[in-house]
PDB file of C-alpha atoms and ligand atoms in Angstrom:
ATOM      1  CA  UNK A   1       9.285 -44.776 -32.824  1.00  0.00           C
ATOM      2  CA  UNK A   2      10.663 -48.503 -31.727  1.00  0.00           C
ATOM      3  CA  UNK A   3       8.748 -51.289 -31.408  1.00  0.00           C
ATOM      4  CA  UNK A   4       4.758 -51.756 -30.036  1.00  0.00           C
ATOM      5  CA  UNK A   5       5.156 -50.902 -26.171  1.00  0.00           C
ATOM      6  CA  UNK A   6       3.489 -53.191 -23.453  1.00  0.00           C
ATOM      7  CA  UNK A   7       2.230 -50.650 -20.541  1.00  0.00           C
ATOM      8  CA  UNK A   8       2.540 -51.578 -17.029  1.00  0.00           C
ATOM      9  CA  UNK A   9       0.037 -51.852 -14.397  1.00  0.00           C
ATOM     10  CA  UNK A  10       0.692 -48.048 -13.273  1.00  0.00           C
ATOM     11  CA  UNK A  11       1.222 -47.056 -17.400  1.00  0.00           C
ATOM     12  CA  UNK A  12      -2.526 -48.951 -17.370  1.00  0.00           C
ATOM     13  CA  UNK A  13      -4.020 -47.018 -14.172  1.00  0.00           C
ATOM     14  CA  UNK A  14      -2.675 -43.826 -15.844  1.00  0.00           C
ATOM     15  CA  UNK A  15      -3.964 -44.831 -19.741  1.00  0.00           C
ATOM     16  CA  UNK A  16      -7.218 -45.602 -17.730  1.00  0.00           C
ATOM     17  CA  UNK A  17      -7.749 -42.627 -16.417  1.00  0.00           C
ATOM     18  CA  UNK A  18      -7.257 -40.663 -19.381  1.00  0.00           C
ATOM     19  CA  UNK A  19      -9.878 -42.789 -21.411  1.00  0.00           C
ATOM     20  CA  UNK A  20     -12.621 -42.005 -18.483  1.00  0.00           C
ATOM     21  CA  UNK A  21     -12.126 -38.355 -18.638  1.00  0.00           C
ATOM     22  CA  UNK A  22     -12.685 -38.342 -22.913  1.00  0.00           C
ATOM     23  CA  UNK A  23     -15.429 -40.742 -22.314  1.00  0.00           C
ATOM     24  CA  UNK A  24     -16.485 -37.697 -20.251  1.00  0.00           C
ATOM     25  CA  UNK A  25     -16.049 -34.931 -22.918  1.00  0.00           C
ATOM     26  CA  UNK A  26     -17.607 -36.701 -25.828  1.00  0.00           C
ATOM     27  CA  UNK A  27     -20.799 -37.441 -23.394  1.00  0.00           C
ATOM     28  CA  UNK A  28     -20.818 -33.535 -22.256  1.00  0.00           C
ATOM     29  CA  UNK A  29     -20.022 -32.636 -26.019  1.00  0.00           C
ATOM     30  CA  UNK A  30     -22.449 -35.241 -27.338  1.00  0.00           C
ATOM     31  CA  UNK A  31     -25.155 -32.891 -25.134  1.00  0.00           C
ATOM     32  CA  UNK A  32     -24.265 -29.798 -27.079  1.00  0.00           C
ATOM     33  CA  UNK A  33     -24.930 -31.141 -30.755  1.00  0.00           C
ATOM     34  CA  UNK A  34     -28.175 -29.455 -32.236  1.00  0.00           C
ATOM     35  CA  UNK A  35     -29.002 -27.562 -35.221  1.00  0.00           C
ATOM     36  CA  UNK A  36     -27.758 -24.056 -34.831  1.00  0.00           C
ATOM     37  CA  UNK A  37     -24.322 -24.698 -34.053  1.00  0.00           C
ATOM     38  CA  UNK A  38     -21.139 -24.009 -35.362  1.00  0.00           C
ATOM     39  CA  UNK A  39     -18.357 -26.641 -35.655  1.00  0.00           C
ATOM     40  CA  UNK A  40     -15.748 -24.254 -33.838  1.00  0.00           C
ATOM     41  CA  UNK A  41     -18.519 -23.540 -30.954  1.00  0.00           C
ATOM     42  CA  UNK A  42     -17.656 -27.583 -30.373  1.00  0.00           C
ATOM     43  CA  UNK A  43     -14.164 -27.182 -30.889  1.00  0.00           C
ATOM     44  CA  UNK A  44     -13.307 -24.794 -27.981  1.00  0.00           C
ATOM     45  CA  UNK A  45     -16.163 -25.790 -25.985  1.00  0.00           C
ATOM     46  CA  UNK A  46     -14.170 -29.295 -26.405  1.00  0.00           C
ATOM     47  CA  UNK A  47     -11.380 -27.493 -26.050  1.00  0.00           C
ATOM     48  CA  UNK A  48     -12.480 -26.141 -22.662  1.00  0.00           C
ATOM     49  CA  UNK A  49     -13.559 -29.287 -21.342  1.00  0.00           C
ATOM     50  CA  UNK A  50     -10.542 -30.748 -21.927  1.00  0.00           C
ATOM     51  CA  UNK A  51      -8.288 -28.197 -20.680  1.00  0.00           C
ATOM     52  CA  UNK A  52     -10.814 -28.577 -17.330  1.00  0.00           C
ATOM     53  CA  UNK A  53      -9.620 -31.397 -16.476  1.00  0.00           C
ATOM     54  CA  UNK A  54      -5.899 -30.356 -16.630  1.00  0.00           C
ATOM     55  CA  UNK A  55      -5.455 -32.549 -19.835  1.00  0.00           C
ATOM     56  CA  UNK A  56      -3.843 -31.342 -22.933  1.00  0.00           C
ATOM     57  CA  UNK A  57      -6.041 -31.494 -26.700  1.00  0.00           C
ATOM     58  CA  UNK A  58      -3.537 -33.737 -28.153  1.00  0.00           C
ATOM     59  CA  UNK A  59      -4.722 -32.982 -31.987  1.00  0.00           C
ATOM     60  CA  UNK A  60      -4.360 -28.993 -31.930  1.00  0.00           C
ATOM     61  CA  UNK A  61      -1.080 -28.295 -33.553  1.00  0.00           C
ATOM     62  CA  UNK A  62      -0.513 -31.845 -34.384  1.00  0.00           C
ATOM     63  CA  UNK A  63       1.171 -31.794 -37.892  1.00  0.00           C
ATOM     64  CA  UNK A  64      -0.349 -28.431 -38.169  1.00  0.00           C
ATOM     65  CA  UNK A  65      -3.688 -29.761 -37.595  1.00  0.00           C
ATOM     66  CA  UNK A  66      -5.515 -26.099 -35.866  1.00  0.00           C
ATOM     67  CA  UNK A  67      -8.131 -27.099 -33.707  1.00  0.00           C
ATOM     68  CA  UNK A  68      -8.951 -29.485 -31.093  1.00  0.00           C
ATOM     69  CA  UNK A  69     -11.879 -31.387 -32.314  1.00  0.00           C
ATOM     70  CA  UNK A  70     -11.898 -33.316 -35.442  1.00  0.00           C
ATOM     71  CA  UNK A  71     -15.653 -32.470 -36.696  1.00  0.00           C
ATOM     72  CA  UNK A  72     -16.809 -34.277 -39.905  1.00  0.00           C
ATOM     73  CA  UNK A  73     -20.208 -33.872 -41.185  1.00  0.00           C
ATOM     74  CA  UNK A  74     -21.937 -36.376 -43.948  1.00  0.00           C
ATOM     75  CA  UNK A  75     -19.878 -37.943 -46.333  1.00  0.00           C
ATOM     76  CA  UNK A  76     -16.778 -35.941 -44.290  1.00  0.00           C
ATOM     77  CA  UNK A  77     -14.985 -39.544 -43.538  1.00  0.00           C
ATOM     78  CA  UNK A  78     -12.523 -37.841 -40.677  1.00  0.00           C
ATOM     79  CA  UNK A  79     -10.454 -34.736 -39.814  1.00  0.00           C
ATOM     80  CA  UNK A  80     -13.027 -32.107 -40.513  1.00  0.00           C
ATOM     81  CA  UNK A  81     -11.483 -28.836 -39.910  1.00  0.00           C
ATOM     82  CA  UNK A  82     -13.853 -26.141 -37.151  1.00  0.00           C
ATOM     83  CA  UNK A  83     -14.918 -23.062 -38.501  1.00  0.00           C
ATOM     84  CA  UNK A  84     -17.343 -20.723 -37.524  1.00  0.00           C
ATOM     85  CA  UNK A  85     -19.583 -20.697 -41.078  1.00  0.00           C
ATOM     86  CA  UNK A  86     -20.093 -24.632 -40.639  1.00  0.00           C
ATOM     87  CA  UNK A  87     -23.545 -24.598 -38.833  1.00  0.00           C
ATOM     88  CA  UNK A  88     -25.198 -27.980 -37.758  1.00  0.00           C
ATOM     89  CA  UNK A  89     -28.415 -28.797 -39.485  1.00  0.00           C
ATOM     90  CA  UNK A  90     -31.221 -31.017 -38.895  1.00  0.00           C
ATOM     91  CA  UNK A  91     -30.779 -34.180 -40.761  1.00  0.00           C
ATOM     92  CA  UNK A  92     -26.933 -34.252 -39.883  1.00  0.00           C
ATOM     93  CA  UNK A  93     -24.710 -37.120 -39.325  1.00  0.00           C
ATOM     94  CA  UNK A  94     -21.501 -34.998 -37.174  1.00  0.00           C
ATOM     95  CA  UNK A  95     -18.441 -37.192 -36.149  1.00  0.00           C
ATOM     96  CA  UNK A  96     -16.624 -35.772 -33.136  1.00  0.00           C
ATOM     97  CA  UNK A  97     -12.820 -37.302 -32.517  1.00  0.00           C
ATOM     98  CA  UNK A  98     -11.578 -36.266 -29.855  1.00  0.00           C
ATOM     99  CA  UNK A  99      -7.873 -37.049 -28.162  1.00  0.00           C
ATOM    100  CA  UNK A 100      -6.183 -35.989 -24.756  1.00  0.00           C
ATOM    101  CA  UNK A 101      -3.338 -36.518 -22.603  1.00  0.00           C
ATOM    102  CA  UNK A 102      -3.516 -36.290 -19.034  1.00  0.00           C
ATOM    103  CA  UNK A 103      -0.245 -36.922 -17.075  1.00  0.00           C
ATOM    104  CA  UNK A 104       1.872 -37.855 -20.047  1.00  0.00           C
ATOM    105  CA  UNK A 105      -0.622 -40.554 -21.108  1.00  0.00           C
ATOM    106  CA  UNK A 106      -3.318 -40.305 -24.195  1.00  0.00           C
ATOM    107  CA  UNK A 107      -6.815 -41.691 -25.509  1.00  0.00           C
ATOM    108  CA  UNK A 108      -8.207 -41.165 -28.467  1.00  0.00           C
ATOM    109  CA  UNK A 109     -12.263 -41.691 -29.137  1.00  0.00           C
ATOM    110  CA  UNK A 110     -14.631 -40.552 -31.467  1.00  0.00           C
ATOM    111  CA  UNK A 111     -18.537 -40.458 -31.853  1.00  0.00           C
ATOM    112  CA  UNK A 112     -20.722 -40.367 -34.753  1.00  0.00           C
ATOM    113  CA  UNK A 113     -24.357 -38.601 -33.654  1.00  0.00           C
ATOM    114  CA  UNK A 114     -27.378 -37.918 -35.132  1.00  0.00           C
ATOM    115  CA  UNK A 115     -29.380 -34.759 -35.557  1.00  0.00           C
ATOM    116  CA  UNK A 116     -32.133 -34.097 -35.157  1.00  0.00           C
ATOM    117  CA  UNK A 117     -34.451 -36.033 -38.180  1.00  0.00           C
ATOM    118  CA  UNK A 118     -32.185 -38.262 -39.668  1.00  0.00           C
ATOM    119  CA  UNK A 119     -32.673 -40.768 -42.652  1.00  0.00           C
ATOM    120  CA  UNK A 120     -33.452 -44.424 -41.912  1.00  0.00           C
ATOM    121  CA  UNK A 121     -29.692 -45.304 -44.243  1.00  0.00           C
ATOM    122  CA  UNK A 122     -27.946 -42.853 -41.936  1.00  0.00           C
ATOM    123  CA  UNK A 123     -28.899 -43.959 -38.596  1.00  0.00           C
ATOM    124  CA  UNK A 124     -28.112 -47.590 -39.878  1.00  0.00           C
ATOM    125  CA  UNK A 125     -25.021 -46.804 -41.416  1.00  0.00           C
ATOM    126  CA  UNK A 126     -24.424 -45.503 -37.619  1.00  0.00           C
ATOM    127  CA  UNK A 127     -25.316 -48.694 -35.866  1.00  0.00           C
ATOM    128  CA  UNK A 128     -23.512 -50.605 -38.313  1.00  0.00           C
ATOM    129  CA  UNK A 129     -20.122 -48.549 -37.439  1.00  0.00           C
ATOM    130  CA  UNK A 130     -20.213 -48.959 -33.619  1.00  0.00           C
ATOM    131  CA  UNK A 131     -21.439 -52.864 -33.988  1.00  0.00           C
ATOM    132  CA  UNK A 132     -18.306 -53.392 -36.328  1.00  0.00           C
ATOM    133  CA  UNK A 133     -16.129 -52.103 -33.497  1.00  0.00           C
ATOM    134  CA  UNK A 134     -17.440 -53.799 -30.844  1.00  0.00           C
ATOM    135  CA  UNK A 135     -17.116 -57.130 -33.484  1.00  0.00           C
ATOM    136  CA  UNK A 136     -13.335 -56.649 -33.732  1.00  0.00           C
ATOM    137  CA  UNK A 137     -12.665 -56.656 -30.161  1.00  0.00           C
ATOM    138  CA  UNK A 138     -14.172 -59.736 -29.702  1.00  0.00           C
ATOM    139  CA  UNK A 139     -10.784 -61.201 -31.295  1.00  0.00           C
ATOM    140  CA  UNK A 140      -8.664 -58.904 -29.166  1.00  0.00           C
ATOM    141  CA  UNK A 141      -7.769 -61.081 -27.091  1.00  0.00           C
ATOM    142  CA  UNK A 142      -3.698 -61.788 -25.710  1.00  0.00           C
ATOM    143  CA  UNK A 143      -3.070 -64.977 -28.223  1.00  0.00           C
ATOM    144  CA  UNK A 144      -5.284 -63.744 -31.230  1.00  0.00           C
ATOM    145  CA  UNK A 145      -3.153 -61.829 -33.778  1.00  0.00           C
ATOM    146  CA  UNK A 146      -3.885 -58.124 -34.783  1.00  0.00           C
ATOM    147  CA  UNK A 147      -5.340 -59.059 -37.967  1.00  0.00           C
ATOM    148  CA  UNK A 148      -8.164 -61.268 -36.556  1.00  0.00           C
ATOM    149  CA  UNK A 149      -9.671 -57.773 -35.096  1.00  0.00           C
ATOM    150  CA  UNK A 150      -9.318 -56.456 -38.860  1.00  0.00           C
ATOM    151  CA  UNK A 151     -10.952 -59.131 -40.377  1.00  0.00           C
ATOM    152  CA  UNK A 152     -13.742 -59.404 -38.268  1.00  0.00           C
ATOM    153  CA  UNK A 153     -14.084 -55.328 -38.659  1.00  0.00           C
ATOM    154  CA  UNK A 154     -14.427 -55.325 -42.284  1.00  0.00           C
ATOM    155  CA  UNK A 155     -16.050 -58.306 -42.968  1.00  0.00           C
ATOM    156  CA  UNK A 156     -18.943 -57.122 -40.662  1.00  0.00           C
ATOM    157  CA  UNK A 157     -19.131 -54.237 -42.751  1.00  0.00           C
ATOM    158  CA  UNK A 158     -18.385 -55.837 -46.330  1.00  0.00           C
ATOM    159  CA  UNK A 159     -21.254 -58.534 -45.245  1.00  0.00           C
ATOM    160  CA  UNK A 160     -23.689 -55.695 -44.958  1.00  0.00           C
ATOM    161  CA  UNK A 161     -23.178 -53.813 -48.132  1.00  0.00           C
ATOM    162  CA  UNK A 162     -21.196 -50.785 -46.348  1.00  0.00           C
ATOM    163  CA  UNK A 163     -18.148 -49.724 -47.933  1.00  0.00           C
ATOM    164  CA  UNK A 164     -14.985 -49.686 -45.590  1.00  0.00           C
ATOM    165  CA  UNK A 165     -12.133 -46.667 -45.849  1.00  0.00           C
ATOM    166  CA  UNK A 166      -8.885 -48.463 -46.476  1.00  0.00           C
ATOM    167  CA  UNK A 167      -6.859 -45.328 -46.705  1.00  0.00           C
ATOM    168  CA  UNK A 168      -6.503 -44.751 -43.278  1.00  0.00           C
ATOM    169  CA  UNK A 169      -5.743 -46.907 -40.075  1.00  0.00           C
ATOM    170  CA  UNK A 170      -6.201 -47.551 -36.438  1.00  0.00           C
ATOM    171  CA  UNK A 171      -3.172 -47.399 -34.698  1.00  0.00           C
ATOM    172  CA  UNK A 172      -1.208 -48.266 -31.299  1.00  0.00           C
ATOM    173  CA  UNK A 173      -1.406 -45.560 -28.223  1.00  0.00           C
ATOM    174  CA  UNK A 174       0.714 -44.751 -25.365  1.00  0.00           C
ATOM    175  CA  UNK A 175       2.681 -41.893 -24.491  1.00  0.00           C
ATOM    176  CA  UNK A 176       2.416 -40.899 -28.186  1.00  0.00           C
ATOM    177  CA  UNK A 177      -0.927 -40.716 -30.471  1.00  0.00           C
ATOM    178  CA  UNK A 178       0.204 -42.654 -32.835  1.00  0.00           C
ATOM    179  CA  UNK A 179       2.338 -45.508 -31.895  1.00  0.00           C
ATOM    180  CA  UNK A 180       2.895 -49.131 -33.612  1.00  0.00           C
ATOM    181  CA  UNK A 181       1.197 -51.211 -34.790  1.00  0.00           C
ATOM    182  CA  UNK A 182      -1.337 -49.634 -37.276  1.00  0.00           C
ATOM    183  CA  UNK A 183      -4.694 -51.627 -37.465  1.00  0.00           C
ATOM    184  CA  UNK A 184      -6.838 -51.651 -40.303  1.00  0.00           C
ATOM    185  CA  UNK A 185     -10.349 -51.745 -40.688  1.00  0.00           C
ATOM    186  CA  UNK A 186     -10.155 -54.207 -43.663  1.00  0.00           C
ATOM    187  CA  UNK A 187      -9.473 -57.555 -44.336  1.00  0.00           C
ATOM    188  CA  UNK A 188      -5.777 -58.915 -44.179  1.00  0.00           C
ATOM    189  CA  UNK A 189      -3.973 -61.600 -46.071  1.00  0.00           C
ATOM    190  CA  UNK A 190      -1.524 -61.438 -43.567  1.00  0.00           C
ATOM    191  CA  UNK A 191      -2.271 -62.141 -40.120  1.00  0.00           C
ATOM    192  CA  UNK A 192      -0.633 -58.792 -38.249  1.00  0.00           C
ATOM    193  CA  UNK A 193       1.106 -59.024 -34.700  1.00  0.00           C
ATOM    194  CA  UNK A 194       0.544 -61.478 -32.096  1.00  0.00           C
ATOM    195  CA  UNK A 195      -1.658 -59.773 -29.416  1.00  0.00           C
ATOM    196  CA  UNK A 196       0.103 -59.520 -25.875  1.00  0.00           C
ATOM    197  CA  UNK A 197      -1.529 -58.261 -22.603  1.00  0.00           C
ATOM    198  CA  UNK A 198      -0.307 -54.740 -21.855  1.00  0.00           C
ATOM    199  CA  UNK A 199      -0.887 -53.386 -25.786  1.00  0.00           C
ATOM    200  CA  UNK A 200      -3.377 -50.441 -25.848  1.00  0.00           C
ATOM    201  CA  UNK A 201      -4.956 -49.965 -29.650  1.00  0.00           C
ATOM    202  CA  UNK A 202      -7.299 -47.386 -31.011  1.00  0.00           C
ATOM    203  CA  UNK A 203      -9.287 -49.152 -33.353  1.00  0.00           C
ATOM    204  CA  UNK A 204     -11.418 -46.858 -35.271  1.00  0.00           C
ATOM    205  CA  UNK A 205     -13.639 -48.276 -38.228  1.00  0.00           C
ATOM    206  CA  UNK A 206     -14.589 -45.530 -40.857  1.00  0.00           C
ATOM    207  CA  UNK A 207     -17.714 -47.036 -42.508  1.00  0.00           C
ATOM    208  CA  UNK A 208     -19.160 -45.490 -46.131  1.00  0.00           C
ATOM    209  CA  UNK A 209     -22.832 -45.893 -47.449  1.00  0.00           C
ATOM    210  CA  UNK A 210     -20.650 -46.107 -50.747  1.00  0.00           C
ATOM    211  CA  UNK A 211     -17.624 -47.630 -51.766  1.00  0.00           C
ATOM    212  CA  UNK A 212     -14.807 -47.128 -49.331  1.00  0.00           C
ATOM    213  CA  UNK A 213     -12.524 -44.783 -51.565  1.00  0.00           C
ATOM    214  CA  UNK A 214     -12.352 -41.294 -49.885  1.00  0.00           C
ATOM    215  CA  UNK A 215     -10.552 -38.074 -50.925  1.00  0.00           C
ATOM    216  CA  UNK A 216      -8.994 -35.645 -49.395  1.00  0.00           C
ATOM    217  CA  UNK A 217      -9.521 -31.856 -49.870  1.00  0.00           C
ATOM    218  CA  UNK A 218      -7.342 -28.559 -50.075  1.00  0.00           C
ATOM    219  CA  UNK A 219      -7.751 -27.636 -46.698  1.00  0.00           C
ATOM    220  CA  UNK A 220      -4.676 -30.350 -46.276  1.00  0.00           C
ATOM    221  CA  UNK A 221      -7.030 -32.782 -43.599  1.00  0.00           C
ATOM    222  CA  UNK A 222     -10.311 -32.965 -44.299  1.00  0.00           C
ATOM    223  CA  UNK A 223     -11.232 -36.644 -45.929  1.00  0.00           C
ATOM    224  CA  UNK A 224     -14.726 -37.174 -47.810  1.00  0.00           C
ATOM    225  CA  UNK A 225     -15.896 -40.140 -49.451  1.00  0.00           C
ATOM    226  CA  UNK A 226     -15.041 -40.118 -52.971  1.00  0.00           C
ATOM    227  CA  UNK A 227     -18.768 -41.235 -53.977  1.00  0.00           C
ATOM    228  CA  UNK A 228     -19.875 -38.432 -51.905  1.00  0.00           C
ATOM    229  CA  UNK A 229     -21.921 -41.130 -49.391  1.00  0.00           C
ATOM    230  CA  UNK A 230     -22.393 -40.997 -46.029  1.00  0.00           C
ATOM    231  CA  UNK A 231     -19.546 -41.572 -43.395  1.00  0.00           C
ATOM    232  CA  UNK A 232     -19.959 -42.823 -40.105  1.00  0.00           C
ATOM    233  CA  UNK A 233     -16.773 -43.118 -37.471  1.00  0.00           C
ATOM    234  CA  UNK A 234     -16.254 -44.979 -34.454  1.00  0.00           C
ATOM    235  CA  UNK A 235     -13.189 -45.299 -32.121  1.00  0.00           C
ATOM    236  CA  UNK A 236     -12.033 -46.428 -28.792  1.00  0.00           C
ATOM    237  CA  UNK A 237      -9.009 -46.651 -27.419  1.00  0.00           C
ATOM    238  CA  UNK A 238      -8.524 -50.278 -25.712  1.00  0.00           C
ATOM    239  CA  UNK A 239      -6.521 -52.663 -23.463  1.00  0.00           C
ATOM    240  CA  UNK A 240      -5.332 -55.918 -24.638  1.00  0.00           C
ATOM    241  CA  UNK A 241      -5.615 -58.402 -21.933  1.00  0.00           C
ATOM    242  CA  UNK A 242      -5.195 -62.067 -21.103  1.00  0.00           C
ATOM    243  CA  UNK A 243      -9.423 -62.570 -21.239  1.00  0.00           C
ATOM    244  CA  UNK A 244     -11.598 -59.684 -22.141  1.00  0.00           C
ATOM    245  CA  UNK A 245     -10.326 -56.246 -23.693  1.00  0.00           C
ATOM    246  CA  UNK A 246     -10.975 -52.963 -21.615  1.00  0.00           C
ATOM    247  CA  UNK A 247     -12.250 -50.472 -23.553  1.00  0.00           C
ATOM    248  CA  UNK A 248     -10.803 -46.942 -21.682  1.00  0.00           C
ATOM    249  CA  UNK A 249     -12.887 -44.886 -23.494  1.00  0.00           C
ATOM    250  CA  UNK A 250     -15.880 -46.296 -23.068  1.00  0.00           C
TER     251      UNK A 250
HETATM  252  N1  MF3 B 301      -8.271 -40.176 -34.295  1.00  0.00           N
HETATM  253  C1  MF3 B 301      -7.431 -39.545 -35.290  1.00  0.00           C
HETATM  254  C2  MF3 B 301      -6.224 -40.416 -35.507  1.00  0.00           C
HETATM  255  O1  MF3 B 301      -6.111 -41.366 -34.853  1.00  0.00           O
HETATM  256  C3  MF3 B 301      -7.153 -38.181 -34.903  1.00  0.00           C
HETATM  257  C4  MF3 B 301      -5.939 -37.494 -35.401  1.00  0.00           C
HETATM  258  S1  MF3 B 301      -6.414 -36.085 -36.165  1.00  0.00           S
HETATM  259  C5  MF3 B 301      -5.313 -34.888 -35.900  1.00  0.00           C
HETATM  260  O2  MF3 B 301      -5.409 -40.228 -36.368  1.00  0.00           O
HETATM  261  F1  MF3 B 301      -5.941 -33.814 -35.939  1.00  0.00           F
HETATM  262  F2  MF3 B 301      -4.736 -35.016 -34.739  1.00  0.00           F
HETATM  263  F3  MF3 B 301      -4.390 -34.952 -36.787  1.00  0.00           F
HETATM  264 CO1   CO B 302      -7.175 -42.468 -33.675  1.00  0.00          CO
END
């Protein structure tokens, strides 16, 4: 893949529309969480919802990944695999992450919800997540370099006693899921990319109760903390513009 791509205002319209239709599945999927059911029931209901809307799941058969919902449970950090054993229970923390394209564009978005009765630490750990995001794109701004988003990400989290996964990365979006730059959730010596109007970013803090070292099982994709702590996710995928960001997603 070249260099970090700068969408136009009809690569924008199309990005845009994208985001509002997975902003659309994760509420209707959101809906559906309660103790009883299975993580593949919210795969291919997911999957259906998706499809629905003529879109394409853009994780099933990515690198081999087999579903179409990424569903990670308690200290699962990401990339939870479906299956039809895995039943919700009360007391859950489930992260969806979901990704689509529609027309040749993607987004890319995930949720962490509660279940049902769920400890005071979790629900925090929750609030903390989505508040880091929404911390780090205060700096993205066109003029502000990549890095000041990282910084502000991870230091909301460090500040707070929350351990933050450094072993994987937010990323660029476009026609492809993953496209340059990647953006960490961490705090940077360096100070990343200069931020230009046009970039789109997923920026998608993965917050631990523990320390932020994770693991990553047999299955080839599914990620746990290594403390086995609780894991809370939260992603958008987002506009870079002159003044305020656009979140798509949202
Ligand atoms: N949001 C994740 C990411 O940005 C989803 C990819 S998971 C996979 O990497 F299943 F598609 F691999
Ligand atoms: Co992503």
């Amino acid at each position: 893949m070249a260099g970090i791509t700068i969408k136009s205002k009809r690569e924008i319209d199309l990005m845009r529309d994208a985001g509002k239709l997975l902003r659309d599945v994760h509420l209707r999927l959101g809906e559906e969480i309660a103790p009883g059911i299975t993580t593949l029931d919210l795969d291919k209901l997911g999957e259906e919802l998706i499809r629905k809307t003529d879109s394409i799941p853009s994780f099933l058969n990515y690198e081999g990944y087999p579903a179409s919902v990424c569903v990670s449970i308690n200290d699962e950090v990401v990339h939870g695999i479906p299956t039809k054993d895995r039943i919700i229970q009360d007391g859950d923390i489930v992260s969806l992450d979901i990704g689509l394209i529609h027309n040749g564009w993607q987004s890319d978005a995930a949720r962490t919800h509660a279940v049902g009765n769920v400890s005071e630490e979790a629900l925090a750990l929750i609030k903390v997540t989505e508040e880091s995001f929404f911390e780090g794109i205060k700096f993205a701004v066109a003029g502000n370099h990549l890095h000041d988003i990282s910084n502000a990400i991870g230091n909301y989290c460090i500040d707070r006693g929350y351990g933050v996964v450094y072993d994987l990365v937010g990323h660029g979006i476009g026609r492809e899921m993953h496209e340059p730059p990647q953006v960490p959730n961490f705090p940077q010596k360096r100070r990343g990319v200069l931020l230009c109007a046009g970039m789109t970013l997923a920026i998608e803090p993965m917050i631990n109760i523990g320390r932020g070292d994770v693991k990553f099982m047999n299955d080839g994709w599914t990620c746990k903390t290594e403390d086995g702590s609780l894991s809370a996710h939260y992603e958008n995928t987002i506009l870079i513009t002159d003044g305020e960001p656009e979140i798509l997603s949202l």
